[in-house]
CSV table of C-alpha atoms and ligand atoms in Angstrom, one decimal:
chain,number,residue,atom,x,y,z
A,1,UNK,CA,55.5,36.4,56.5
A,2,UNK,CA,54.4,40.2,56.7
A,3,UNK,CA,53.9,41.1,60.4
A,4,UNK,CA,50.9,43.3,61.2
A,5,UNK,CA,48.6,42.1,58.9
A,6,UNK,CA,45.3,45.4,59.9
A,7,UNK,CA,42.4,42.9,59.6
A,8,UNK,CA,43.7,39.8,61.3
A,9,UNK,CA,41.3,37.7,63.2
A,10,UNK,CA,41.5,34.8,65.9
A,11,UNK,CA,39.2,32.1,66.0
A,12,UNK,CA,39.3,31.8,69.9
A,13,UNK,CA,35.9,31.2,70.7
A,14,UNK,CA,32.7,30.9,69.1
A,15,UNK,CA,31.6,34.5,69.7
A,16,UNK,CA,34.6,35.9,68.0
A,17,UNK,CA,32.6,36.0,64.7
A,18,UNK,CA,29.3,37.8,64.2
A,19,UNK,CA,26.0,36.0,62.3
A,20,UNK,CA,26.8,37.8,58.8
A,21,UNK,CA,30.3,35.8,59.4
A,22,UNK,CA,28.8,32.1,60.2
A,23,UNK,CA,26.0,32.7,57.1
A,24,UNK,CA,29.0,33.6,54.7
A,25,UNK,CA,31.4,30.2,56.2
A,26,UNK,CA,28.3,28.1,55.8
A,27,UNK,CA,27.4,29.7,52.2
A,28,UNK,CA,31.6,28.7,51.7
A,29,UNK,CA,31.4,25.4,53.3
A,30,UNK,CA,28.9,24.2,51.2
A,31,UNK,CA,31.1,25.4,47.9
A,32,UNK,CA,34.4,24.0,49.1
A,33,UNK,CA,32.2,20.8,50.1
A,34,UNK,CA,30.9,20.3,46.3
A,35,UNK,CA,34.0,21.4,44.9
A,36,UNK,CA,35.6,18.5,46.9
A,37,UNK,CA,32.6,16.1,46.5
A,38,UNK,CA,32.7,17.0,42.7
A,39,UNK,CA,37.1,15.9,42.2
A,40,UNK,CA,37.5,19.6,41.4
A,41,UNK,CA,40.8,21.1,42.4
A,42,UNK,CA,40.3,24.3,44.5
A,43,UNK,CA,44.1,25.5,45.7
A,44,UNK,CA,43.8,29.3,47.4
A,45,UNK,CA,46.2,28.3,49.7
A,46,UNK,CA,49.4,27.4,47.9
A,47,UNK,CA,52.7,28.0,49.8
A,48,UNK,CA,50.4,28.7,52.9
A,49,UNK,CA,51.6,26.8,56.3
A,50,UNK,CA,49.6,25.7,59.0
A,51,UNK,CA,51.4,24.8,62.6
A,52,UNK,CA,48.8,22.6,64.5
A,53,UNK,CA,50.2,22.3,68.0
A,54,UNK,CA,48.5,19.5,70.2
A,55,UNK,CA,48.8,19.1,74.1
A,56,UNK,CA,45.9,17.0,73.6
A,57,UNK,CA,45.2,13.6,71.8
A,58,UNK,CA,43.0,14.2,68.5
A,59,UNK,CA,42.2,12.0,65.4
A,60,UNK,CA,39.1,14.5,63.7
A,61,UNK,CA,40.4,17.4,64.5
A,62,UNK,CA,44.2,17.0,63.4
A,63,UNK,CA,42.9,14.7,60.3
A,64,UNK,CA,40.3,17.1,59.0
A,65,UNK,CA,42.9,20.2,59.6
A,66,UNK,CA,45.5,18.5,57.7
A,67,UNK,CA,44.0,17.0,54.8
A,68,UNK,CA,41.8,20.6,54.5
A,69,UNK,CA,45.3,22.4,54.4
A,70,UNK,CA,46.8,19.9,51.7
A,71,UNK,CA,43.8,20.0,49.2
A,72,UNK,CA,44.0,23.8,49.8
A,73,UNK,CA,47.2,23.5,48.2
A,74,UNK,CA,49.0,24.7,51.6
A,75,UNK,CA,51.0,22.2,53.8
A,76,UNK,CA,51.2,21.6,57.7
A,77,UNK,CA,53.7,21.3,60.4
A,78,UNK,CA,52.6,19.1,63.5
A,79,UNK,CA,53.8,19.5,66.9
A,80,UNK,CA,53.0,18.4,70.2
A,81,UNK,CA,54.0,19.2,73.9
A,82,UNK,CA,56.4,15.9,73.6
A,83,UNK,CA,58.4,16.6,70.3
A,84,UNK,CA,59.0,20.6,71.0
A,85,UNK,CA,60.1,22.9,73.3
A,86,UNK,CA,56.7,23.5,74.7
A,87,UNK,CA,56.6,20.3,77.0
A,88,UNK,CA,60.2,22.0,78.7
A,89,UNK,CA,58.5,25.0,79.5
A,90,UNK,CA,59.3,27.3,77.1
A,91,UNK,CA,57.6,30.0,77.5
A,92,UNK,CA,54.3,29.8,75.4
A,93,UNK,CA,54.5,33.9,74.4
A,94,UNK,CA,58.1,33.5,73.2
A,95,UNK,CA,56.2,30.1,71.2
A,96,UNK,CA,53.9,32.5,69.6
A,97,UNK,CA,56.5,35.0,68.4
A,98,UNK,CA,58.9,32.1,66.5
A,99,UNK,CA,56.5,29.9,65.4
A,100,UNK,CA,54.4,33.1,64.0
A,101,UNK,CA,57.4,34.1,61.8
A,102,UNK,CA,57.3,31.1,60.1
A,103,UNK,CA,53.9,29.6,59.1
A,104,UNK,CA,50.5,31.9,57.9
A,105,UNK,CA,48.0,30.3,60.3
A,106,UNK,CA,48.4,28.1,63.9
A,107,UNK,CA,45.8,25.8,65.4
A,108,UNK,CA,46.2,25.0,69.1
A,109,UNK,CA,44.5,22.3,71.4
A,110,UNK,CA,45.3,22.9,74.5
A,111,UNK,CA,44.2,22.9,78.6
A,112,UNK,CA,43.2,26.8,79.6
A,113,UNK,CA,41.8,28.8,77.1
A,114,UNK,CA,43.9,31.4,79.0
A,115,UNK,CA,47.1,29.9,76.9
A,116,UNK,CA,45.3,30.0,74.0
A,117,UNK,CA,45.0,33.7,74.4
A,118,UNK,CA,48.2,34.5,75.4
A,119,UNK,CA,49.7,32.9,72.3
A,120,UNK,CA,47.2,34.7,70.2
A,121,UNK,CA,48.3,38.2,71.7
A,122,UNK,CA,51.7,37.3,70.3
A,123,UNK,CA,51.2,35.9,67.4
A,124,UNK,CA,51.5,37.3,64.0
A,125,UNK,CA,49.1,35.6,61.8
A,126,UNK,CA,45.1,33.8,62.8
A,127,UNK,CA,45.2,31.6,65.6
A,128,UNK,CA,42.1,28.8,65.9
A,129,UNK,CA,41.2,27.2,68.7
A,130,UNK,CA,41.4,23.4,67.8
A,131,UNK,CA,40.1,22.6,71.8
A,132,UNK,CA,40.5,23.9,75.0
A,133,UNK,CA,39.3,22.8,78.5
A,134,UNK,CA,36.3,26.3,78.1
A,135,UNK,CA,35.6,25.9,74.0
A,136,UNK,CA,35.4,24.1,71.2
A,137,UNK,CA,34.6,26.1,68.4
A,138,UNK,CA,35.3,23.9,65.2
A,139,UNK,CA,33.3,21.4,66.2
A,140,UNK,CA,30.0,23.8,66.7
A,141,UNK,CA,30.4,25.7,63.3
A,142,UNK,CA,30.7,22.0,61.9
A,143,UNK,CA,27.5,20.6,63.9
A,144,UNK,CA,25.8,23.8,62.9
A,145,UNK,CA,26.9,23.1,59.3
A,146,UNK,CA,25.4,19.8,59.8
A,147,UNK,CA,22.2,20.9,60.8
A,148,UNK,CA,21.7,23.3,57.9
A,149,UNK,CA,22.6,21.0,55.4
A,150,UNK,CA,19.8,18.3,56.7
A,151,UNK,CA,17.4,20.4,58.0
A,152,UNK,CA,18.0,24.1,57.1
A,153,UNK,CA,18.3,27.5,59.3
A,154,UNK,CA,18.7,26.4,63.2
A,155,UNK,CA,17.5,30.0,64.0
A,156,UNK,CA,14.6,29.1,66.1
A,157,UNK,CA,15.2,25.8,66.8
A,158,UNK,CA,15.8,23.9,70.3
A,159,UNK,CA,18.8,21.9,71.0
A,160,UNK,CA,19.2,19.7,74.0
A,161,UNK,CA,22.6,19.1,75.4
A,162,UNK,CA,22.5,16.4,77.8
A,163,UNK,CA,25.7,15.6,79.8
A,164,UNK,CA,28.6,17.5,81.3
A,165,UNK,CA,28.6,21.3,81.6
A,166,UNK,CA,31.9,21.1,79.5
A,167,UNK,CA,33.8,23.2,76.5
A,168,UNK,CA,31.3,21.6,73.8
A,169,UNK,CA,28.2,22.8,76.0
A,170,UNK,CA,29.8,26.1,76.7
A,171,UNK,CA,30.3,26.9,72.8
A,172,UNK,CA,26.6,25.4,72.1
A,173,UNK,CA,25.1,28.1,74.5
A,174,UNK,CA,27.9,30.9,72.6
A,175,UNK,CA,25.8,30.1,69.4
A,176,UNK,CA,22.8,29.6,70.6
A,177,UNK,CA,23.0,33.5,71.6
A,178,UNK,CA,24.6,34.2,68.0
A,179,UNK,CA,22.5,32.3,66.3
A,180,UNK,CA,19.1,33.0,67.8
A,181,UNK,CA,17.9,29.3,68.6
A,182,UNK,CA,17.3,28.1,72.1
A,183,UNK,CA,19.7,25.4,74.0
A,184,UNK,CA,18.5,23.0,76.6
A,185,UNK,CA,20.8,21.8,79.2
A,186,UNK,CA,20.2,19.3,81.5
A,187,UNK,CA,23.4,18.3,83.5
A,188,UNK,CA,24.1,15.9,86.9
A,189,UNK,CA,24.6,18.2,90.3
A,190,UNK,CA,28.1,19.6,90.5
A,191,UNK,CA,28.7,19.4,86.6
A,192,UNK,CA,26.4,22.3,85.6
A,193,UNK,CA,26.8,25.1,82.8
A,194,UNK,CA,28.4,28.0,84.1
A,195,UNK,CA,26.4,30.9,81.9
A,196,UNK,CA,29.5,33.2,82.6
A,197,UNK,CA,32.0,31.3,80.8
A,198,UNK,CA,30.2,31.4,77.5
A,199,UNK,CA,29.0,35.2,78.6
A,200,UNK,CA,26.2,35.6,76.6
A,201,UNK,CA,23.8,38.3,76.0
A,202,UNK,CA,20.5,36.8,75.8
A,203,UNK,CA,20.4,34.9,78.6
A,204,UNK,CA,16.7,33.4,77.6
A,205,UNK,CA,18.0,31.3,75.0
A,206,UNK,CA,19.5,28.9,77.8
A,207,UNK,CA,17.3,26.7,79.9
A,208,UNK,CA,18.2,24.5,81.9
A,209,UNK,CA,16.4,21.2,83.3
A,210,UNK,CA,16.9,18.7,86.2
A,211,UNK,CA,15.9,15.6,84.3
A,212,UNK,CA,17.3,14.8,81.4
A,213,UNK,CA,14.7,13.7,79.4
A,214,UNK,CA,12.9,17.0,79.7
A,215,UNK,CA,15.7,18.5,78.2
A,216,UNK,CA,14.8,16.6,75.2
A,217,UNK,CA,11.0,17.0,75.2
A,218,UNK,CA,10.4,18.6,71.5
A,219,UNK,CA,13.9,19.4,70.6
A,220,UNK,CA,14.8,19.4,67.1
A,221,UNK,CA,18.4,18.3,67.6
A,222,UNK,CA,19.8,16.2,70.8
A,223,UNK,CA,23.5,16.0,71.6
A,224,UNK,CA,26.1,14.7,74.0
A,225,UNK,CA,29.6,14.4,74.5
A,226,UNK,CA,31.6,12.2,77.2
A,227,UNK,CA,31.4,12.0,80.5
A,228,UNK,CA,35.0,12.7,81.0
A,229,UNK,CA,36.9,15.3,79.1
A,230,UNK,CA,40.6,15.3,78.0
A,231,UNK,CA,42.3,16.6,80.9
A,232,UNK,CA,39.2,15.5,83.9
A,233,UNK,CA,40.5,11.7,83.8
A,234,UNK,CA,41.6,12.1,87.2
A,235,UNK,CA,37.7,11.9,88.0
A,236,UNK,CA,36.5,9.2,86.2
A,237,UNK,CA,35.3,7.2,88.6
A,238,UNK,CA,33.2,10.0,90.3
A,239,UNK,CA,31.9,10.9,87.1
A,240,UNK,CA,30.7,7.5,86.1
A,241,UNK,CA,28.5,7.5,89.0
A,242,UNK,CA,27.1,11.5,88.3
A,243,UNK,CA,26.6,10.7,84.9
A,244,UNK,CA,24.8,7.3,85.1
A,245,UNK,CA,20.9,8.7,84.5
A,246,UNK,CA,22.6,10.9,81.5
A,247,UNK,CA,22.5,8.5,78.5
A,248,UNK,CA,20.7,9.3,75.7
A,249,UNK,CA,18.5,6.5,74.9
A,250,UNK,CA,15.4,5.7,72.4
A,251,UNK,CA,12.9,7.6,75.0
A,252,UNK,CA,14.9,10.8,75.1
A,253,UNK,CA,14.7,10.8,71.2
A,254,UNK,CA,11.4,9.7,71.2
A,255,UNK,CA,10.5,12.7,73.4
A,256,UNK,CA,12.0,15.1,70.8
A,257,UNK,CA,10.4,16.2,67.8
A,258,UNK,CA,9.8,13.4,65.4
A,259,UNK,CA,12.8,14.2,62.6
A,260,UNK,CA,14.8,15.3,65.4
A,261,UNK,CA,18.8,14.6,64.7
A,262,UNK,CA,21.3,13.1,67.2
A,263,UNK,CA,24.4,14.4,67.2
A,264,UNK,CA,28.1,13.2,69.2
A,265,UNK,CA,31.3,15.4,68.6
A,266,UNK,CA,33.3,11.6,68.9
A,267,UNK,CA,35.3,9.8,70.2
A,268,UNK,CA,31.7,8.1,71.8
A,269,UNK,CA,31.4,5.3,74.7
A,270,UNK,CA,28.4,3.5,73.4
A,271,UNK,CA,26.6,2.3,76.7
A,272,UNK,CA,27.9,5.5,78.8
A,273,UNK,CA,26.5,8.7,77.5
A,274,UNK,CA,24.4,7.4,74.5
A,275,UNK,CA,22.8,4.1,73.8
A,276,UNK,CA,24.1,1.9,70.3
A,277,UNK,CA,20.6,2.2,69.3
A,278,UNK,CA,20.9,6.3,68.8
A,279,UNK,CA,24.5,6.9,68.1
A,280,UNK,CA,23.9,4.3,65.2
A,281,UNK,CA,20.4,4.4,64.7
A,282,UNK,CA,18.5,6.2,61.8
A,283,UNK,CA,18.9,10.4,63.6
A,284,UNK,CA,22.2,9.9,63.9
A,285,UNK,CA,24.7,12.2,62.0
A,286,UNK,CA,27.4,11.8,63.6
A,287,UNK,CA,29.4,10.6,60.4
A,288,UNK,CA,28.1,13.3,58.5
A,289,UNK,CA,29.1,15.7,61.6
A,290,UNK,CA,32.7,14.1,61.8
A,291,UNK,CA,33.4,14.6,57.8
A,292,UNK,CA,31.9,18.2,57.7
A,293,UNK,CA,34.9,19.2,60.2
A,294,UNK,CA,37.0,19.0,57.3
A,295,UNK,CA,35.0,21.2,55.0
A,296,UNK,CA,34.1,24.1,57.9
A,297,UNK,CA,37.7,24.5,58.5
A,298,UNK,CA,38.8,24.7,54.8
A,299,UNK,CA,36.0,27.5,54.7
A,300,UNK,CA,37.4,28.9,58.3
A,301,UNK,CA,40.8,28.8,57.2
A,302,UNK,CA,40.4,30.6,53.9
A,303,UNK,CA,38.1,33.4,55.6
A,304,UNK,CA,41.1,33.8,58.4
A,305,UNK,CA,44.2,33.8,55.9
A,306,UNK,CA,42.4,35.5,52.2
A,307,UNK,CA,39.5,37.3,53.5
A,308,UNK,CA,36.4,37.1,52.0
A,309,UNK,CA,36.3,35.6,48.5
A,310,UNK,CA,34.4,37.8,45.4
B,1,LIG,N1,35.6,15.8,67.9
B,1,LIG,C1,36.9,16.0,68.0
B,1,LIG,O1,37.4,17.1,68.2
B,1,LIG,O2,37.6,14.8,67.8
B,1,LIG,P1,39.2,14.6,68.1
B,1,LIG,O3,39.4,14.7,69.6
B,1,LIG,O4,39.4,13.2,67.5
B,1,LIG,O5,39.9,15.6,67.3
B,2,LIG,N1,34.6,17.3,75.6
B,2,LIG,C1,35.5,16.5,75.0
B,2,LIG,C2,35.5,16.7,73.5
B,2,LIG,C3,36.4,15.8,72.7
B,2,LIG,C4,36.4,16.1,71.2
B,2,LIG,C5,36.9,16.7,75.5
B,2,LIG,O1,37.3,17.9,75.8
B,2,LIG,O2,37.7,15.7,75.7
């Protein structure tokens, strides 16, 4: 591994790439996506490593990482807090610095994005952020993805998020700025957005509603997550009660615009924050949504380790 590498780039956070950037992943997405659709072989990352490091649970994110990296040709090393030295406290820096000698590109889930950051700032080679309690960046670029492919450019376009003021909200409203489309949030009291974290520079392309089903009125895409992140379970029961009038049902869709799409980053409690009827009804993507992880990050990780291809 050469240390040092001048144009290395994190994936921290969804405003660590610029629009030119997401246009070129998406134009790459949908290559590696044929490529794969089509049986072809495409290997750019032979004798790469990836080290995906998980203090969280995952099945999308840790699937669609490590079956990207193996039909790249590369291969993975999987750790959690349990099975290494970072659930005895070694210190996540001195983390960084060995397990950046070894591998060509790290994916972390973890609590603070604050950790996330501090391993980045000693790490030698791209870092992605595979979850943290502020962001979720994969998962955007690959409901973004999603919307292209069905319905083309979101520039313009109005997403509703109803639900908790969480990471997935706070990377919508990052990419609503980047991206130029509007997001609507509605939220229970106590659980709202907090602008500042996502720190955005158009603030107009956020508005934010008390009922829910406002939120939705004409949107072209509608999406929720859980009531209770990874990490929040400790509040379960107080959330259950907040959330109760935040279920997207048939009425919120029907309030959207008529080909509007419903999107769920998964795992989803059908009956909590989205009726059976929508999460498996004819606007839902989420299937789609879940399988374009994998092709986003192939398209993500070859940007971060080769640069731009041609
Ligand atoms: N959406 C998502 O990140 O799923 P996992 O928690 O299963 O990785
Ligand atoms: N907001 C959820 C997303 C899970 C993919 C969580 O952080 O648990």
């Amino acid at each position: 591994m050469k240390p040092g590498k001048s144009l290395m780039k994190h994936y921290l956070q969804f405003k660590d790439f610029r629009r030119e950037e997401y246009d070129y992943l998406f134009e790459r997405s949908a290559i590696i996506k044929k490529r794969f659709k089509n049986y072809e072989k495409y290997t750019p990352l032979v004798d790469r490593t990836l080290a995906m490091i998980f203090e969280k649970a995952s099945t999308r994110t840790r699937v669609s990482f490590e079956a990207g990296m193996y039909q790249m040709g590369g291969s993975v090393v999987h750790l959690t807090t349990g099975d290494s030295q970072l659930g005895r406290a070694e210190p996540v820096e001195d983390s960084a610095r060995v397990i950046s000698r070894m591998v060509d590109l790290v994916m972390i889930r973890t609590y603070e994005q604050q950790k996330l950051e501090a391993f980045a700032a000693h790490s030698r080679v791209p870092v992605i952020n595979g979850l943290t309690n502020e962001y979720h960046p994969c998962q955007i670029l690959a409901d973004i993805y999603t919307y292209i492919e069905q319905r083309g450019s979101i520039e313009g376009k109005t997403v509703a998020w109803v639900g908790d003021g969480n990471n997935m909200a706070n990377t919508w409203l990052q990419a609503a700025d980047i991206l130029g489309f509007t997001l609507h949030v509605s939220t229970p009291t106590g659980y709202e957005i907090d602008a500042k974290v996502a720190g955005v520079r158009h603030p107009s392309c956020l508005k934010t509603f008390k009922h829910p089903l406002d939120a939705c009125r004409d949107a072209h895409l509608v999406t929720t997550d859980v009531w209770t992140s990874m990490g929040y379970e400790a509040e379960n029961e107080a959330r259950r009660q907040a959330f109760a009038d935040w279920r997207v049902d048939g009425e919120m869709m029907a309030a959207a615009q008529p080909d509007a799409l419903f999107m769920h980053c998964l795992p989803a409690h059908r009956g909590e924050e989205v009726d059976a009827d929508v999460i498996d009804g004819p606007q839902s993507v989420v299937w789609d949504e879940a399988e374009n992880r994998m092709h986003v990050q192939k398209a993500l990780m070859e940007y971060l380790v080769l640069g731009r291809i041609g």
